[in-house]
Amino acid sequence: MRNRFDEQLEVLNVELIEMGVLCEEVIAKAAKAFLEHDNEAAKYAISKDLEIDQKEKDIEALCLKLLLQQQPVAKDLRQISSALKMITDMERIGDQASDIAEISTMMRSKSFKKVEPIEKMSTATIKMVTESIDAFVKKDLQLAKDVIDYDDVVDDLFDEVRNELIDFIRQESENAEYYVDLLMIAKYFERLGDHATNIAEWVVFSITGVHKDLDGLHNSSTSDYLTKLLDQRKKE
Amino acid sequence: MRNRFDEQLEVLNVELIEMGVLCEEVIAKAAKAFLEHDNEAAKYAISKDLEIDQKEKDIEALCLKLLLQQQPVAKDLRQISSALKMITDMERIGDQASDIAEISTMMRSKSFKKVEPIEKMSTATIKMVTESIDAFVKKDLQLAKDVIDYDDVVDDLFDEVRNELIDFIRQESENAEYYVDLLMIAKYFERLGDHATNIAEWVVFSITGVHKDLDGLHNSSTSDYLTKLLDQRKKE
């Protein structure tokens, strides 16, 4: 029984890695779509989003199966409930990258000023997603914490983009529309960073049992609750 | 057993209504915060967001308890899994309203041109959230579908805001920063509309067993899977 469970946890890990790879790909393609005005890359990003949606359903089904059939406790339970939370953020990563791709296809490809910090944002968010999944798989607490800290870099880059774009708009107000679209894209990247941070916070929770947002709240966190409930049932 | 279960489903409904009311309140306060430059309203919105976070945990624990203890099937199972999905969107509504409130406190209160469609966006999103929860509680399919259709109104309003703001920026490029902040706020309202739409889509699923995003996918939706799994266990 126990070995079968470990095997299934391993399958869960592999599925999460695959979903993580899809997320990295979708961000990379979305970035390419708008940086190089590449409509093929945009289409590819949008199609990857559908794959990510399907992957979410598959992993969700697997997690629920593990919860119901195996009724895991403590660390195993935390790992599965973290996985359930992480895939929600990964699914949103797909949505947002797909939105970036869509906006890109509607932007005119005429050459405007380059906004370098947006390029940096795309690189930074890909790094964050990759490392948050790595941290989960390797149970690497420090790496998860690094991802969380790194979100400040993305937030600072967004502020840079925002200020740079406001300057550009003042200088060439006739191109305001283009720069406003760029700002929206930067905002999507900022949110991609937030989602990677959320993933990393669930990794911290799966390893330590402590979640930032659950601190200071009453003892009603789902996992606490489930742990108690299932422990009780095992005793009965 | 069955009556006890019905009672617990009733508790779930009441909790969802309460969370829905919190969502309406947080949007209303966030709208007040920025429309009237009201910092008290902003603080209130931010504090409501924490209440919403706590509510999410409570409802999630209740849903998981119902799933594990009662192992519901078919319609009941769909109702609980829809509730689990809905609260994720409601929690994001709290986050985004709180972000609107935060941006508002940092905006200068000097009077600029009014952007009427943003006011309409706030009214429209409150309506959508209220009605999506109503639809869930009353199992009103038509109302849920109305909410989904109404998202086009919010999207059109966003386009209006965007175009209006681009004009304003061109006319008074010295105030670009202010208008860019307004654009961000409008974007948050647009996302509030998306979340209300997601809620309504889960309502449709809980009533009909059909979800827009699950159409055309293989038979691997969580709920299908769970239904099969639990039916099988009942037979054993």
PDB file of C-alpha atoms in Angstrom, chain A residues 24-236:
ATOM      1  CA  GLU A  24       8.042  28.070 -18.915  1.00  0.00           C
ATOM      2  CA  GLU A  25       7.360  27.425 -22.602  1.00  0.00           C
ATOM      3  CA  VAL A  26       4.187  29.461 -22.684  1.00  0.00           C
ATOM      4  CA  ILE A  27       5.906  32.464 -21.081  1.00  0.00           C
ATOM      5  CA  ALA A  28       8.883  32.172 -23.439  1.00  0.00           C
ATOM      6  CA  LYS A  29       6.611  32.012 -26.500  1.00  0.00           C
ATOM      7  CA  ALA A  30       4.476  34.901 -25.284  1.00  0.00           C
ATOM      8  CA  ALA A  31       7.629  36.974 -24.757  1.00  0.00           C
ATOM      9  CA  LYS A  32       8.823  36.098 -28.251  1.00  0.00           C
ATOM     10  CA  ALA A  33       5.397  36.959 -29.655  1.00  0.00           C
ATOM     11  CA  PHE A  34       5.575  40.526 -28.463  1.00  0.00           C
ATOM     12  CA  LEU A  35       9.326  41.186 -28.549  1.00  0.00           C
ATOM     13  CA  GLU A  36       9.692  39.968 -32.129  1.00  0.00           C
ATOM     14  CA  HIS A  37       6.135  40.646 -33.307  1.00  0.00           C
ATOM     15  CA  ASP A  38       5.994  36.932 -34.045  1.00  0.00           C
ATOM     16  CA  ASN A  39       2.423  35.805 -34.686  1.00  0.00           C
ATOM     17  CA  GLU A  40       3.412  32.141 -34.956  1.00  0.00           C
ATOM     18  CA  ALA A  41       4.845  32.278 -31.451  1.00  0.00           C
ATOM     19  CA  ALA A  42       1.610  33.922 -30.291  1.00  0.00           C
ATOM     20  CA  LYS A  43      -0.496  31.107 -31.768  1.00  0.00           C
ATOM     21  CA  TYR A  44       1.801  28.555 -30.177  1.00  0.00           C
ATOM     22  CA  ALA A  45       1.472  30.241 -26.756  1.00  0.00           C
ATOM     23  CA  ILE A  46      -2.314  30.231 -27.048  1.00  0.00           C
ATOM     24  CA  SER A  47      -2.329  26.518 -27.932  1.00  0.00           C
ATOM     25  CA  LYS A  48      -0.009  25.731 -24.992  1.00  0.00           C
ATOM     26  CA  ASP A  49      -2.514  27.421 -22.683  1.00  0.00           C
ATOM     27  CA  LEU A  50      -5.086  24.784 -23.642  1.00  0.00           C
ATOM     28  CA  GLU A  51      -2.578  22.028 -22.860  1.00  0.00           C
ATOM     29  CA  ILE A  52      -1.953  23.618 -19.484  1.00  0.00           C
ATOM     30  CA  ASP A  53      -5.702  23.691 -18.782  1.00  0.00           C
ATOM     31  CA  GLN A  54      -5.910  19.980 -19.552  1.00  0.00           C
ATOM     32  CA  LYS A  55      -2.886  19.261 -17.374  1.00  0.00           C
ATOM     33  CA  GLU A  56      -4.533  21.080 -14.480  1.00  0.00           C
ATOM     34  CA  LYS A  57      -7.584  18.804 -14.723  1.00  0.00           C
ATOM     35  CA  ASP A  58      -5.405  15.697 -14.852  1.00  0.00           C
ATOM     36  CA  ILE A  59      -3.320  16.668 -11.833  1.00  0.00           C
ATOM     37  CA  GLU A  60      -6.374  17.783  -9.895  1.00  0.00           C
ATOM     38  CA  ALA A  61      -7.999  14.413 -10.504  1.00  0.00           C
ATOM     39  CA  LEU A  62      -4.820  12.647  -9.399  1.00  0.00           C
ATOM     40  CA  CYS A  63      -4.585  14.716  -6.190  1.00  0.00           C
ATOM     41  CA  LEU A  64      -8.205  14.075  -5.285  1.00  0.00           C
ATOM     42  CA  LYS A  65      -7.770  10.390  -5.985  1.00  0.00           C
ATOM     43  CA  LEU A  66      -4.763  10.308  -3.656  1.00  0.00           C
ATOM     44  CA  LEU A  67      -6.643  12.237  -0.973  1.00  0.00           C
ATOM     45  CA  LEU A  68      -9.723  10.034  -1.102  1.00  0.00           C
ATOM     46  CA  GLN A  69      -8.113   6.650  -1.621  1.00  0.00           C
ATOM     47  CA  GLN A  70      -5.026   6.994   0.523  1.00  0.00           C
ATOM     48  CA  GLN A  71      -6.141   9.514   3.124  1.00  0.00           C
ATOM     49  CA  PRO A  72      -2.579  10.679   3.684  1.00  0.00           C
ATOM     50  CA  VAL A  73      -1.515  12.609   6.782  1.00  0.00           C
ATOM     51  CA  ALA A  74       1.050  15.216   7.802  1.00  0.00           C
ATOM     52  CA  LYS A  75       3.764  15.779   5.206  1.00  0.00           C
ATOM     53  CA  ASP A  76       2.194  13.693   2.433  1.00  0.00           C
ATOM     54  CA  LEU A  77      -1.091  15.467   2.922  1.00  0.00           C
ATOM     55  CA  ARG A  78       0.647  18.816   2.779  1.00  0.00           C
ATOM     56  CA  GLN A  79       2.416  17.819  -0.407  1.00  0.00           C
ATOM     57  CA  ILE A  80      -0.850  16.929  -2.108  1.00  0.00           C
ATOM     58  CA  SER A  81      -2.778  19.942  -0.898  1.00  0.00           C
ATOM     59  CA  SER A  82       0.126  22.176  -1.971  1.00  0.00           C
ATOM     60  CA  ALA A  83       0.071  20.561  -5.398  1.00  0.00           C
ATOM     61  CA  LEU A  84      -3.663  21.325  -5.644  1.00  0.00           C
ATOM     62  CA  LYS A  85      -2.969  24.979  -4.892  1.00  0.00           C
ATOM     63  CA  MET A  86       0.092  25.241  -7.125  1.00  0.00           C
ATOM     64  CA  ILE A  87      -1.728  24.042 -10.222  1.00  0.00           C
ATOM     65  CA  THR A  88      -4.286  26.839  -9.832  1.00  0.00           C
ATOM     66  CA  ASP A  89      -1.459  29.356 -10.072  1.00  0.00           C
ATOM     67  CA  MET A  90       0.131  27.470 -12.950  1.00  0.00           C
ATOM     68  CA  GLU A  91      -3.157  27.488 -14.810  1.00  0.00           C
ATOM     69  CA  ARG A  92      -3.342  31.280 -14.390  1.00  0.00           C
ATOM     70  CA  ILE A  93       0.207  31.555 -15.710  1.00  0.00           C
ATOM     71  CA  GLY A  94      -1.046  29.903 -18.888  1.00  0.00           C
ATOM     72  CA  ASP A  95      -3.986  32.318 -19.082  1.00  0.00           C
ATOM     73  CA  GLN A  96      -1.839  35.376 -18.619  1.00  0.00           C
ATOM     74  CA  ALA A  97       0.875  34.332 -21.036  1.00  0.00           C
ATOM     75  CA  SER A  98      -1.884  33.638 -23.532  1.00  0.00           C
ATOM     76  CA  ASP A  99      -3.280  37.147 -22.893  1.00  0.00           C
ATOM     77  CA  ILE A 100       0.177  38.619 -23.556  1.00  0.00           C
ATOM     78  CA  ALA A 101       0.298  36.671 -26.820  1.00  0.00           C
ATOM     79  CA  GLU A 102      -3.146  37.916 -27.790  1.00  0.00           C
ATOM     80  CA  ILE A 103      -2.368  41.580 -27.100  1.00  0.00           C
ATOM     81  CA  SER A 104       0.857  41.132 -29.105  1.00  0.00           C
ATOM     82  CA  THR A 105      -1.001  40.023 -32.209  1.00  0.00           C
ATOM     83  CA  MET A 106      -3.077  43.188 -32.067  1.00  0.00           C
ATOM     84  CA  MET A 107      -0.150  45.560 -31.639  1.00  0.00           C
ATOM     85  CA  ARG A 108       1.176  47.299 -34.685  1.00  0.00           C
ATOM     86  CA  SER A 109       4.678  46.118 -35.527  1.00  0.00           C
ATOM     87  CA  LYS A 110       5.957  49.559 -36.493  1.00  0.00           C
ATOM     88  CA  SER A 111       9.142  50.130 -34.548  1.00  0.00           C
ATOM     89  CA  PHE A 112       8.877  52.188 -31.409  1.00  0.00           C
ATOM     90  CA  LYS A 113      11.303  52.731 -28.589  1.00  0.00           C
ATOM     91  CA  LYS A 114      12.469  49.506 -26.977  1.00  0.00           C
ATOM     92  CA  VAL A 115      11.514  49.018 -23.364  1.00  0.00           C
ATOM     93  CA  GLU A 116      14.343  46.913 -22.047  1.00  0.00           C
ATOM     94  CA  PRO A 117      12.994  46.211 -18.553  1.00  0.00           C
ATOM     95  CA  ILE A 118      10.067  44.309 -20.120  1.00  0.00           C
ATOM     96  CA  GLU A 119      12.560  41.893 -21.706  1.00  0.00           C
ATOM     97  CA  LYS A 120      14.136  41.486 -18.286  1.00  0.00           C
ATOM     98  CA  MET A 121      10.703  40.842 -16.782  1.00  0.00           C
ATOM     99  CA  SER A 122      10.100  37.944 -19.146  1.00  0.00           C
ATOM    100  CA  THR A 123      13.476  36.367 -18.316  1.00  0.00           C
ATOM    101  CA  ALA A 124      12.908  36.899 -14.601  1.00  0.00           C
ATOM    102  CA  THR A 125       9.453  35.325 -14.551  1.00  0.00           C
ATOM    103  CA  ILE A 126      10.601  32.255 -16.512  1.00  0.00           C
ATOM    104  CA  LYS A 127      13.404  31.834 -13.980  1.00  0.00           C
ATOM    105  CA  MET A 128      10.958  32.147 -11.081  1.00  0.00           C
ATOM    106  CA  VAL A 129       8.562  29.549 -12.457  1.00  0.00           C
ATOM    107  CA  THR A 130      11.360  27.072 -13.213  1.00  0.00           C
ATOM    108  CA  GLU A 131      12.902  27.466  -9.785  1.00  0.00           C
ATOM    109  CA  SER A 132       9.635  27.261  -7.887  1.00  0.00           C
ATOM    110  CA  ILE A 133       8.883  23.894  -9.487  1.00  0.00           C
ATOM    111  CA  ASP A 134      12.474  22.750  -8.928  1.00  0.00           C
ATOM    112  CA  ALA A 135      12.120  23.727  -5.289  1.00  0.00           C
ATOM    113  CA  PHE A 136       8.971  21.630  -4.984  1.00  0.00           C
ATOM    114  CA  VAL A 137      10.472  18.563  -6.574  1.00  0.00           C
ATOM    115  CA  LYS A 138      13.766  18.775  -4.677  1.00  0.00           C
ATOM    116  CA  LYS A 139      12.036  19.930  -1.476  1.00  0.00           C
ATOM    117  CA  ASP A 140      14.540  22.779  -1.484  1.00  0.00           C
ATOM    118  CA  LEU A 141      13.365  25.354   1.058  1.00  0.00           C
ATOM    119  CA  GLN A 142      16.128  27.844   0.324  1.00  0.00           C
ATOM    120  CA  LEU A 143      15.367  27.834  -3.404  1.00  0.00           C
ATOM    121  CA  ALA A 144      11.676  28.455  -2.681  1.00  0.00           C
ATOM    122  CA  LYS A 145      12.594  31.383  -0.453  1.00  0.00           C
ATOM    123  CA  ASP A 146      14.907  32.753  -3.152  1.00  0.00           C
ATOM    124  CA  VAL A 147      12.001  32.733  -5.602  1.00  0.00           C
ATOM    125  CA  ILE A 148       9.836  34.637  -3.125  1.00  0.00           C
ATOM    126  CA  ASP A 149      12.569  37.245  -2.618  1.00  0.00           C
ATOM    127  CA  TYR A 150      13.121  37.513  -6.348  1.00  0.00           C
ATOM    128  CA  ASP A 151       9.601  38.830  -6.826  1.00  0.00           C
ATOM    129  CA  ASP A 152      10.896  42.202  -5.634  1.00  0.00           C
ATOM    130  CA  VAL A 153      13.134  42.267  -8.702  1.00  0.00           C
ATOM    131  CA  VAL A 154      10.094  41.791 -10.949  1.00  0.00           C
ATOM    132  CA  ASP A 155       8.099  44.411  -9.047  1.00  0.00           C
ATOM    133  CA  ASP A 156      10.969  46.897  -9.348  1.00  0.00           C
ATOM    134  CA  LEU A 157      11.226  46.141 -13.069  1.00  0.00           C
ATOM    135  CA  PHE A 158       7.508  46.847 -13.404  1.00  0.00           C
ATOM    136  CA  ASP A 159       7.963  50.238 -11.737  1.00  0.00           C
ATOM    137  CA  GLU A 160      10.840  50.930 -14.121  1.00  0.00           C
ATOM    138  CA  VAL A 161       8.691  49.999 -17.128  1.00  0.00           C
ATOM    139  CA  ARG A 162       5.835  52.111 -15.838  1.00  0.00           C
ATOM    140  CA  ASN A 163       8.030  55.184 -15.369  1.00  0.00           C
ATOM    141  CA  GLU A 164       9.801  54.696 -18.680  1.00  0.00           C
ATOM    142  CA  LEU A 165       6.487  54.320 -20.495  1.00  0.00           C
ATOM    143  CA  ILE A 166       5.041  57.418 -18.845  1.00  0.00           C
ATOM    144  CA  ASP A 167       8.067  59.343 -20.151  1.00  0.00           C
ATOM    145  CA  PHE A 168       7.666  57.906 -23.644  1.00  0.00           C
ATOM    146  CA  ILE A 169       3.987  58.783 -23.640  1.00  0.00           C
ATOM    147  CA  ARG A 170       4.793  62.360 -22.662  1.00  0.00           C
ATOM    148  CA  GLN A 171       7.381  62.579 -25.464  1.00  0.00           C
ATOM    149  CA  GLU A 172       5.326  60.918 -28.187  1.00  0.00           C
ATOM    150  CA  SER A 173       1.742  61.202 -27.073  1.00  0.00           C
ATOM    151  CA  GLU A 174       0.627  60.249 -30.614  1.00  0.00           C
ATOM    152  CA  ASN A 175       1.884  56.725 -29.798  1.00  0.00           C
ATOM    153  CA  ALA A 176       0.101  56.571 -26.446  1.00  0.00           C
ATOM    154  CA  GLU A 177      -1.943  53.584 -27.561  1.00  0.00           C
ATOM    155  CA  TYR A 178       1.106  51.472 -28.307  1.00  0.00           C
ATOM    156  CA  TYR A 179       2.729  52.313 -24.989  1.00  0.00           C
ATOM    157  CA  VAL A 180      -0.467  51.639 -23.097  1.00  0.00           C
ATOM    158  CA  ASP A 181      -0.530  48.155 -24.636  1.00  0.00           C
ATOM    159  CA  LEU A 182       3.076  47.648 -23.546  1.00  0.00           C
ATOM    160  CA  LEU A 183       2.124  48.703 -20.048  1.00  0.00           C
ATOM    161  CA  MET A 184      -0.628  46.081 -20.010  1.00  0.00           C
ATOM    162  CA  ILE A 185       1.904  43.466 -21.080  1.00  0.00           C
ATOM    163  CA  ALA A 186       4.267  44.542 -18.307  1.00  0.00           C
ATOM    164  CA  LYS A 187       1.377  44.255 -15.862  1.00  0.00           C
ATOM    165  CA  TYR A 188       0.772  40.687 -17.032  1.00  0.00           C
ATOM    166  CA  PHE A 189       4.435  39.870 -16.443  1.00  0.00           C
ATOM    167  CA  GLU A 190       4.208  41.336 -12.968  1.00  0.00           C
ATOM    168  CA  ARG A 191       1.295  39.017 -12.279  1.00  0.00           C
ATOM    169  CA  LEU A 192       3.253  36.076 -13.660  1.00  0.00           C
ATOM    170  CA  GLY A 193       5.829  36.892 -10.977  1.00  0.00           C
ATOM    171  CA  ASP A 194       3.065  36.941  -8.342  1.00  0.00           C
ATOM    172  CA  HIS A 195       1.888  33.504  -9.409  1.00  0.00           C
ATOM    173  CA  ALA A 196       5.422  32.093  -9.278  1.00  0.00           C
ATOM    174  CA  THR A 197       5.674  33.572  -5.772  1.00  0.00           C
ATOM    175  CA  ASN A 198       2.414  31.893  -4.777  1.00  0.00           C
ATOM    176  CA  ILE A 199       3.777  28.582  -6.057  1.00  0.00           C
ATOM    177  CA  ALA A 200       6.948  29.060  -4.005  1.00  0.00           C
ATOM    178  CA  GLU A 201       4.887  29.893  -0.907  1.00  0.00           C
ATOM    179  CA  TRP A 202       3.037  26.602  -1.278  1.00  0.00           C
ATOM    180  CA  VAL A 203       6.377  24.854  -1.617  1.00  0.00           C
ATOM    181  CA  VAL A 204       7.450  26.399   1.694  1.00  0.00           C
ATOM    182  CA  PHE A 205       4.174  25.194   3.185  1.00  0.00           C
ATOM    183  CA  SER A 206       4.601  21.678   1.840  1.00  0.00           C
ATOM    184  CA  ILE A 207       8.061  21.444   3.406  1.00  0.00           C
ATOM    185  CA  THR A 208       7.550  23.308   6.684  1.00  0.00           C
ATOM    186  CA  GLY A 209       3.805  23.233   7.335  1.00  0.00           C
ATOM    187  CA  VAL A 210       3.854  27.025   7.625  1.00  0.00           C
ATOM    188  CA  HIS A 211       2.232  29.312   5.072  1.00  0.00           C
ATOM    189  CA  LYS A 212       2.768  33.056   5.097  1.00  0.00           C
ATOM    190  CA  ASP A 213      -0.908  33.879   4.583  1.00  0.00           C
ATOM    191  CA  LEU A 214      -2.057  31.386   7.183  1.00  0.00           C
ATOM    192  CA  ASP A 215       0.125  32.859   9.922  1.00  0.00           C
ATOM    193  CA  GLY A 216      -1.863  34.596  12.569  1.00  0.00           C
ATOM    194  CA  LEU A 217      -5.146  33.191  11.325  1.00  0.00           C
ATOM    195  CA  HIS A 218      -7.122  30.871  13.545  1.00  0.00           C
ATOM    196  CA  ASN A 219      -6.368  27.186  13.360  1.00  0.00           C
ATOM    197  CA  SER A 220      -8.707  26.651  10.502  1.00  0.00           C
ATOM    198  CA  SER A 221      -6.332  26.061   7.648  1.00  0.00           C
ATOM    199  CA  THR A 222      -7.498  23.290   5.419  1.00  0.00           C
ATOM    200  CA  SER A 223      -4.443  21.218   5.908  1.00  0.00           C
ATOM    201  CA  ASP A 224      -4.540  21.479   9.702  1.00  0.00           C
ATOM    202  CA  TYR A 225      -8.156  20.567   9.548  1.00  0.00           C
ATOM    203  CA  LEU A 226      -7.613  17.644   7.221  1.00  0.00           C
ATOM    204  CA  THR A 227      -4.687  16.411   9.263  1.00  0.00           C
ATOM    205  CA  LYS A 228      -6.838  16.325  12.376  1.00  0.00           C
ATOM    206  CA  LEU A 229      -9.786  14.783  10.591  1.00  0.00           C
ATOM    207  CA  LEU A 230      -7.782  12.030   8.976  1.00  0.00           C
ATOM    208  CA  ASP A 231      -5.703  11.287  12.060  1.00  0.00           C
ATOM    209  CA  GLN A 232      -8.920  10.843  13.961  1.00  0.00           C
ATOM    210  CA  ARG A 233     -10.278   8.445  11.370  1.00  0.00           C
ATOM    211  CA  LYS A 234      -7.116   6.358  11.423  1.00  0.00           C
ATOM    212  CA  LYS A 235      -7.519   5.992  15.171  1.00  0.00           C
ATOM    213  CA  GLU A 236     -11.157   4.934  14.936  1.00  0.00           C
TER     214      GLU A 236
END
